[in-house]
Amino acid sequence: QVQLVESGGGLVQAGGSLRLSCAASGRTFSSRPMGWFRQAPGKERDLVTATSWSGVTTYYADSVKGRFTISRDNAKKTVYLQMNSLKPEDTAVYYCAAGSPSYGLGYKSTEYDYWGQGTQVTVSS
């Protein structure tokens, strides 16, 4: 069992930065890929970025490449999302998710076993 708690969301002006954190409990965190998804009102939940269990392999959606950075600290059981140069279209609820150890890197929501409650990110223009 893995429990995930996100923090760090908020309101920021376009061009600003935010750092999201996702603190995990449970003994299997370090063996799982981790991902950040986001869901805007009326839209589907989409994968933003993901990292393998070691942090060596990462994935970024085209819309955030060069602006967002995912990282993880397995000793602290925490995964981070550094978001720079934020745009109004980044406004969404951001969810942290823990993937199945069977996958090196999860690309679909169905490949993730556990989810956080979400944190709101609002970027004003």
Coordinates of C-alpha atoms in Angstrom, one line a residue:
Q1 CA 0.0 0.0 0.0
V2 CA 1.3 3.5 -0.9
Q3 CA -0.3 6.7 0.2
L4 CA 0.6 9.9 -1.6
V5 CA 0.2 13.5 -0.4
E6 CA 0.8 16.4 -2.8
S7 CA 1.7 19.9 -1.7
G8 CA 3.0 23.1 -3.2
G9 CA 0.2 24.2 -5.5
G10 CA -1.1 27.7 -5.6
L11 CA -1.7 30.8 -7.6
V12 CA 1.1 32.2 -9.6
Q13 CA 1.5 34.8 -12.4
A14 CA 2.5 33.7 -15.9
G15 CA 6.2 33.3 -16.1
G16 CA 6.5 32.3 -12.5
S17 CA 7.6 29.1 -10.9
L18 CA 6.2 26.6 -8.5
R19 CA 7.6 23.4 -7.0
L20 CA 5.2 20.6 -6.2
S21 CA 6.1 17.8 -3.8
C22 CA 4.6 14.4 -3.3
A23 CA 5.4 12.6 -0.1
A24 CA 4.8 8.9 -0.1
S25 CA 4.3 6.3 2.6
G26 CA 4.8 2.6 2.2
R27 CA 7.8 0.3 1.6
T28 CA 7.6 0.0 -2.1
F29 CA 8.0 3.6 -3.2
S30 CA 11.6 3.2 -4.3
S31 CA 10.7 0.3 -6.6
R32 CA 7.9 2.2 -8.4
P33 CA 8.0 4.6 -11.3
M34 CA 6.3 7.9 -10.4
G35 CA 4.3 10.3 -12.5
W36 CA 2.6 13.7 -12.4
F37 CA -0.7 14.0 -14.2
R38 CA -2.9 17.1 -14.6
Q39 CA -6.5 17.6 -15.3
A40 CA -8.0 20.9 -16.3
P41 CA -11.8 21.5 -16.1
G42 CA -13.7 19.6 -18.8
K43 CA -10.6 17.8 -19.9
E44 CA -9.1 14.4 -19.5
R45 CA -6.3 13.6 -17.0
D46 CA -3.1 13.7 -18.9
L47 CA 0.4 12.6 -18.1
V48 CA 2.8 15.5 -17.7
T49 CA 6.0 13.8 -16.7
A50 CA 7.2 10.5 -15.3
T51 CA 10.4 9.0 -13.8
S52 CA 11.7 5.5 -13.4
W53 CA 12.3 4.1 -10.0
S54 CA 15.9 5.2 -10.1
G55 CA 15.3 8.6 -11.5
V56 CA 17.6 7.9 -14.5
T57 CA 14.8 7.6 -17.1
T58 CA 12.3 10.4 -17.5
Y59 CA 9.5 11.4 -19.8
Y60 CA 8.0 14.8 -20.5
A61 CA 5.0 15.8 -22.4
D62 CA 5.9 18.1 -25.3
S63 CA 3.9 20.9 -23.7
V64 CA 6.2 21.1 -20.7
K65 CA 9.6 20.1 -22.1
G66 CA 12.3 22.6 -21.1
R67 CA 10.0 24.1 -18.5
F68 CA 9.2 21.3 -16.0
T69 CA 11.6 19.0 -14.2
I70 CA 10.7 15.8 -12.3
S71 CA 13.0 14.5 -9.6
R72 CA 12.8 12.0 -6.8
D73 CA 14.5 11.3 -3.5
N74 CA 14.0 7.7 -2.6
A75 CA 15.5 8.1 0.8
K76 CA 12.9 10.7 1.6
K77 CA 10.2 8.9 -0.3
T78 CA 9.4 12.1 -2.2
V79 CA 9.0 13.1 -5.8
Y80 CA 9.1 16.7 -7.0
L81 CA 7.9 18.7 -9.9
Q82 CA 9.7 21.9 -10.6
M83 CA 7.6 24.1 -12.9
N84 CA 9.2 27.1 -14.4
S85 CA 8.0 29.6 -17.0
L86 CA 4.4 28.8 -16.2
K87 CA 1.7 29.6 -18.6
P88 CA -2.1 30.0 -18.1
E89 CA -2.6 26.8 -20.0
D90 CA -0.7 25.0 -17.2
T91 CA -3.7 25.7 -14.9
A92 CA -5.1 22.4 -13.6
V93 CA -5.3 20.0 -10.7
Y94 CA -2.0 18.2 -10.5
Y95 CA -1.9 14.6 -9.3
C96 CA 1.0 12.5 -8.2
A97 CA 0.8 8.8 -9.0
A98 CA 2.8 5.7 -8.1
G99 CA 3.2 3.2 -10.9
S100 CA 3.3 -0.5 -10.9
P101 CA 6.8 -2.0 -10.3
S102 CA 6.1 -4.1 -13.5
Y103 CA 6.7 -1.0 -15.6
G104 CA 10.0 0.8 -16.1
L105 CA 8.1 4.0 -16.9
G106 CA 4.4 4.5 -16.9
Y107 CA 2.8 6.3 -19.7
K108 CA -0.9 5.6 -19.1
S109 CA -3.0 6.2 -16.1
T110 CA -3.9 2.5 -16.1
E111 CA -0.3 1.7 -15.3
Y112 CA -0.5 3.6 -12.0
D113 CA -1.7 1.9 -8.9
Y114 CA -1.9 4.7 -6.4
W115 CA -2.9 8.4 -6.6
G116 CA -2.7 11.5 -4.5
Q117 CA -5.6 13.8 -3.8
G118 CA -4.4 16.4 -6.2
T119 CA -3.2 20.0 -5.7
Q120 CA -4.5 23.0 -7.6
V121 CA -2.2 25.1 -9.8
T122 CA -3.6 28.3 -11.2
V123 CA -1.6 30.5 -13.5
S124 CA -2.9 34.0 -14.1
S125 CA -2.2 35.9 -17.3

